[in-house]
Amino acid sequence: MLDASPGGVPDHADRKHWMQVLAQAPADPLKAAYQTLAPDPDHTLLRAPEFGAVMVQGRMGGTGGAFNLGEMTVTRCSVRLADGAVGHAYIAGRDAEKARIAALCDAMLQGAAAEAVQDHVVAPMAALLSKARADHAAKAAATKVDFFTLVRGED
């Protein structure tokens, strides 16, 4: 169950989590999971899905000065549901339908449909991402090489 403040607004950490999951989820499984919900709720596109680019910055060693690493294509979308909830999405790549679905899920997670969206979309996508990370870590661990120094007795 999602925690909410007395005014019904979702906790910042919860929203950050589901926005991350929706943005990182693979498009086809996300679309399939969304289809298990009822038809699209009544909504207005505040910002129709549109493509653009953002500059990605890096830091040497994670703490050094920022430098421009390069550009990345993103798609953004904003929707308003009939009940007034507003949802936003920024996703990597050029998938307008994924951005629209992510924005709709964000808006629905702020209202009465939150539990259904959490159970049918966010939780399965979070599990899928977690499994993908574990598989990647296991594959990387299999290639680990331990280097060591032999001490020779000629000191």
mmCIF file of C-alpha atoms in Angstrom:
data_model
loop_
_atom_site.group_PDB
_atom_site.id
_atom_site.type_symbol
_atom_site.label_atom_id
_atom_site.label_comp_id
_atom_site.label_asym_id
_atom_site.label_seq_id
_atom_site.Cartn_x
_atom_site.Cartn_y
_atom_site.Cartn_z
ATOM 1 C CA MET A 1 0.000 0.000 0.000
ATOM 2 C CA LEU A 2 1.243 3.469 -0.816
ATOM 3 C CA ASP A 3 1.793 5.902 2.005
ATOM 4 C CA ALA A 4 0.057 9.224 1.649
ATOM 5 C CA SER A 5 0.022 12.385 3.662
ATOM 6 C CA PRO A 6 -3.245 13.450 5.310
ATOM 7 C CA GLY A 7 -4.162 15.448 2.186
ATOM 8 C CA GLY A 8 -3.987 12.309 0.044
ATOM 9 C CA VAL A 9 -0.745 13.344 -1.680
ATOM 10 C CA PRO A 10 1.649 10.419 -2.176
ATOM 11 C CA ASP A 11 4.901 10.366 -0.267
ATOM 12 C CA HIS A 12 7.804 11.913 -2.216
ATOM 13 C CA ALA A 13 9.891 8.728 -1.944
ATOM 14 C CA ASP A 14 6.998 6.607 -3.264
ATOM 15 C CA ARG A 15 6.517 8.855 -6.274
ATOM 16 C CA LYS A 16 10.237 8.944 -6.950
ATOM 17 C CA HIS A 17 10.271 5.124 -6.890
ATOM 18 C CA TRP A 18 7.358 4.624 -9.273
ATOM 19 C CA MET A 19 8.586 7.326 -11.663
ATOM 20 C CA GLN A 20 11.962 5.568 -11.796
ATOM 21 C CA VAL A 21 10.359 2.167 -12.392
ATOM 22 C CA LEU A 22 8.054 3.510 -15.130
ATOM 23 C CA ALA A 23 10.935 5.295 -16.870
ATOM 24 C CA GLN A 24 13.297 2.314 -16.770
ATOM 25 C CA ALA A 25 10.821 -0.468 -17.535
ATOM 26 C CA PRO A 26 11.134 -2.069 -20.969
ATOM 27 C CA ALA A 27 8.439 -0.762 -23.304
ATOM 28 C CA ASP A 28 6.722 -4.017 -24.301
ATOM 29 C CA PRO A 29 6.288 -5.458 -20.781
ATOM 30 C CA LEU A 30 5.112 -2.041 -19.526
ATOM 31 C CA LYS A 31 2.512 -1.777 -22.284
ATOM 32 C CA ALA A 32 1.352 -5.359 -21.625
ATOM 33 C CA ALA A 33 1.052 -4.728 -17.881
ATOM 34 C CA TYR A 34 -0.882 -1.500 -18.489
ATOM 35 C CA GLN A 35 -3.334 -3.362 -20.758
ATOM 36 C CA THR A 36 -4.371 -5.513 -17.759
ATOM 37 C CA LEU A 37 -5.983 -2.411 -16.247
ATOM 38 C CA ALA A 38 -9.367 -1.078 -17.310
ATOM 39 C CA PRO A 39 -9.469 1.075 -20.462
ATOM 40 C CA ASP A 40 -7.693 4.436 -20.409
ATOM 41 C CA PRO A 41 -9.246 6.835 -17.911
ATOM 42 C CA ASP A 42 -10.709 10.098 -19.211
ATOM 43 C CA HIS A 43 -7.735 12.398 -19.632
ATOM 44 C CA THR A 44 -6.452 15.468 -21.403
ATOM 45 C CA LEU A 45 -2.983 15.684 -22.875
ATOM 46 C CA LEU A 46 -1.368 18.737 -21.294
ATOM 47 C CA ARG A 47 1.776 18.014 -23.267
ATOM 48 C CA ALA A 48 1.424 15.461 -26.044
ATOM 49 C CA PRO A 49 4.354 13.048 -26.259
ATOM 50 C CA GLU A 50 7.243 14.906 -27.838
ATOM 51 C CA PHE A 51 10.831 13.999 -28.561
ATOM 52 C CA GLY A 52 13.838 16.042 -27.592
ATOM 53 C CA ALA A 53 17.394 15.818 -26.397
ATOM 54 C CA VAL A 54 19.050 16.429 -23.058
ATOM 55 C CA MET A 55 22.728 16.931 -22.307
ATOM 56 C CA VAL A 56 24.110 14.166 -20.128
ATOM 57 C CA GLN A 57 26.828 15.224 -17.718
ATOM 58 C CA GLY A 58 29.448 13.124 -15.998
ATOM 59 C CA ARG A 59 31.957 13.623 -13.210
ATOM 60 C CA MET A 60 35.454 12.198 -12.960
ATOM 61 C CA GLY A 61 35.450 9.719 -10.104
ATOM 62 C CA GLY A 62 31.893 10.711 -9.246
ATOM 63 C CA THR A 63 33.092 13.758 -7.302
ATOM 64 C CA GLY A 64 35.112 15.838 -9.777
ATOM 65 C CA GLY A 65 33.982 18.728 -11.880
ATOM 66 C CA ALA A 66 31.065 18.158 -14.227
ATOM 67 C CA PHE A 67 31.705 17.719 -17.944
ATOM 68 C CA ASN A 68 29.342 17.241 -20.879
ATOM 69 C CA LEU A 69 29.333 13.581 -21.827
ATOM 70 C CA GLY A 70 26.941 13.856 -24.762
ATOM 71 C CA GLU A 71 23.295 14.171 -25.752
ATOM 72 C CA MET A 72 20.535 11.648 -25.155
ATOM 73 C CA THR A 73 17.127 11.430 -26.814
ATOM 74 C CA VAL A 74 14.130 11.611 -24.453
ATOM 75 C CA THR A 75 10.360 11.640 -24.801
ATOM 76 C CA ARG A 76 8.167 13.605 -22.406
ATOM 77 C CA CYS A 77 4.434 13.671 -21.834
ATOM 78 C CA SER A 78 2.019 15.253 -19.336
ATOM 79 C CA VAL A 79 -1.634 14.345 -18.764
ATOM 80 C CA ARG A 80 -4.503 15.518 -16.564
ATOM 81 C CA LEU A 81 -7.153 13.027 -15.491
ATOM 82 C CA ALA A 82 -10.832 13.962 -15.172
ATOM 83 C CA ASP A 83 -10.402 14.020 -11.359
ATOM 84 C CA GLY A 84 -7.666 16.684 -11.685
ATOM 85 C CA ALA A 85 -4.607 14.495 -11.036
ATOM 86 C CA VAL A 86 -1.657 15.437 -13.228
ATOM 87 C CA GLY A 87 0.921 12.901 -14.372
ATOM 88 C CA HIS A 88 4.285 13.429 -16.035
ATOM 89 C CA ALA A 89 6.794 11.159 -17.719
ATOM 90 C CA TYR A 90 10.281 11.526 -19.132
ATOM 91 C CA ILE A 91 11.675 8.388 -20.730
ATOM 92 C CA ALA A 92 14.844 7.564 -22.607
ATOM 93 C CA GLY A 93 14.401 7.122 -26.339
ATOM 94 C CA ARG A 94 11.610 7.896 -28.782
ATOM 95 C CA ASP A 95 8.587 5.866 -27.670
ATOM 96 C CA ALA A 96 5.544 8.149 -27.548
ATOM 97 C CA GLU A 97 3.164 5.401 -26.381
ATOM 98 C CA LYS A 98 5.430 4.377 -23.491
ATOM 99 C CA ALA A 99 5.666 8.023 -22.390
ATOM 100 C CA ARG A 100 1.859 8.404 -22.525
ATOM 101 C CA ILE A 101 1.340 5.206 -20.516
ATOM 102 C CA ALA A 102 3.944 6.241 -17.938
ATOM 103 C CA ALA A 103 2.289 9.662 -17.540
ATOM 104 C CA LEU A 104 -1.162 8.054 -17.172
ATOM 105 C CA CYS A 105 0.194 5.633 -14.560
ATOM 106 C CA ASP A 106 1.794 8.522 -12.652
ATOM 107 C CA ALA A 107 -1.516 10.378 -12.570
ATOM 108 C CA MET A 108 -3.513 7.265 -11.637
ATOM 109 C CA LEU A 109 -1.072 6.456 -8.809
ATOM 110 C CA GLN A 110 -2.073 9.745 -7.196
ATOM 111 C CA GLY A 111 -5.772 8.850 -6.999
ATOM 112 C CA ALA A 112 -8.273 6.116 -6.301
ATOM 113 C CA ALA A 113 -6.717 3.687 -8.806
ATOM 114 C CA ALA A 114 -3.339 3.766 -7.042
ATOM 115 C CA GLU A 115 -3.524 0.295 -5.555
ATOM 116 C CA ALA A 116 -4.534 -1.352 -8.849
ATOM 117 C CA VAL A 117 -1.771 0.424 -10.791
ATOM 118 C CA GLN A 118 0.737 -0.436 -8.077
ATOM 119 C CA ASP A 119 -0.249 -4.135 -8.115
ATOM 120 C CA HIS A 120 -0.649 -4.594 -11.886
ATOM 121 C CA VAL A 121 2.011 -2.296 -13.314
ATOM 122 C CA VAL A 122 4.598 -0.902 -10.887
ATOM 123 C CA ALA A 123 5.266 -4.017 -8.784
ATOM 124 C CA PRO A 124 5.702 -6.369 -11.775
ATOM 125 C CA MET A 125 7.955 -3.860 -13.542
ATOM 126 C CA ALA A 126 10.034 -3.346 -10.375
ATOM 127 C CA ALA A 127 10.450 -7.132 -10.081
ATOM 128 C CA LEU A 128 11.444 -7.350 -13.745
ATOM 129 C CA LEU A 129 14.043 -4.585 -13.320
ATOM 130 C CA SER A 130 15.380 -6.175 -10.139
ATOM 131 C CA LYS A 131 15.787 -9.541 -11.882
ATOM 132 C CA ALA A 132 17.536 -7.879 -14.833
ATOM 133 C CA ARG A 133 19.965 -6.127 -12.445
ATOM 134 C CA ALA A 134 20.658 -9.395 -10.592
ATOM 135 C CA ASP A 135 21.246 -11.254 -13.871
ATOM 136 C CA HIS A 136 23.606 -8.518 -15.050
ATOM 137 C CA ALA A 137 25.508 -8.550 -11.721
ATOM 138 C CA ALA A 138 25.836 -12.353 -11.843
ATOM 139 C CA LYS A 139 27.127 -12.206 -15.404
ATOM 140 C CA ALA A 140 29.657 -9.518 -14.464
ATOM 141 C CA ALA A 141 30.739 -11.432 -11.330
ATOM 142 C CA ALA A 142 31.506 -14.485 -13.462
ATOM 143 C CA THR A 143 34.158 -12.488 -15.320
ATOM 144 C CA LYS A 144 35.844 -11.136 -12.179
ATOM 145 C CA VAL A 145 39.585 -11.673 -12.025
ATOM 146 C CA ASP A 146 41.416 -11.508 -8.702
ATOM 147 C CA PHE A 147 44.926 -10.168 -9.048
ATOM 148 C CA PHE A 148 47.387 -10.805 -6.300
ATOM 149 C CA THR A 149 51.091 -10.299 -5.724
ATOM 150 C CA LEU A 150 53.346 -13.178 -4.949
ATOM 151 C CA VAL A 151 55.927 -12.442 -2.315
ATOM 152 C CA ARG A 152 59.283 -13.767 -3.264
ATOM 153 C CA GLY A 153 61.727 -14.793 -0.598
ATOM 154 C CA GLU A 154 64.544 -12.632 -2.017
ATOM 155 C CA ASP A 155 63.854 -9.494 0.034
#
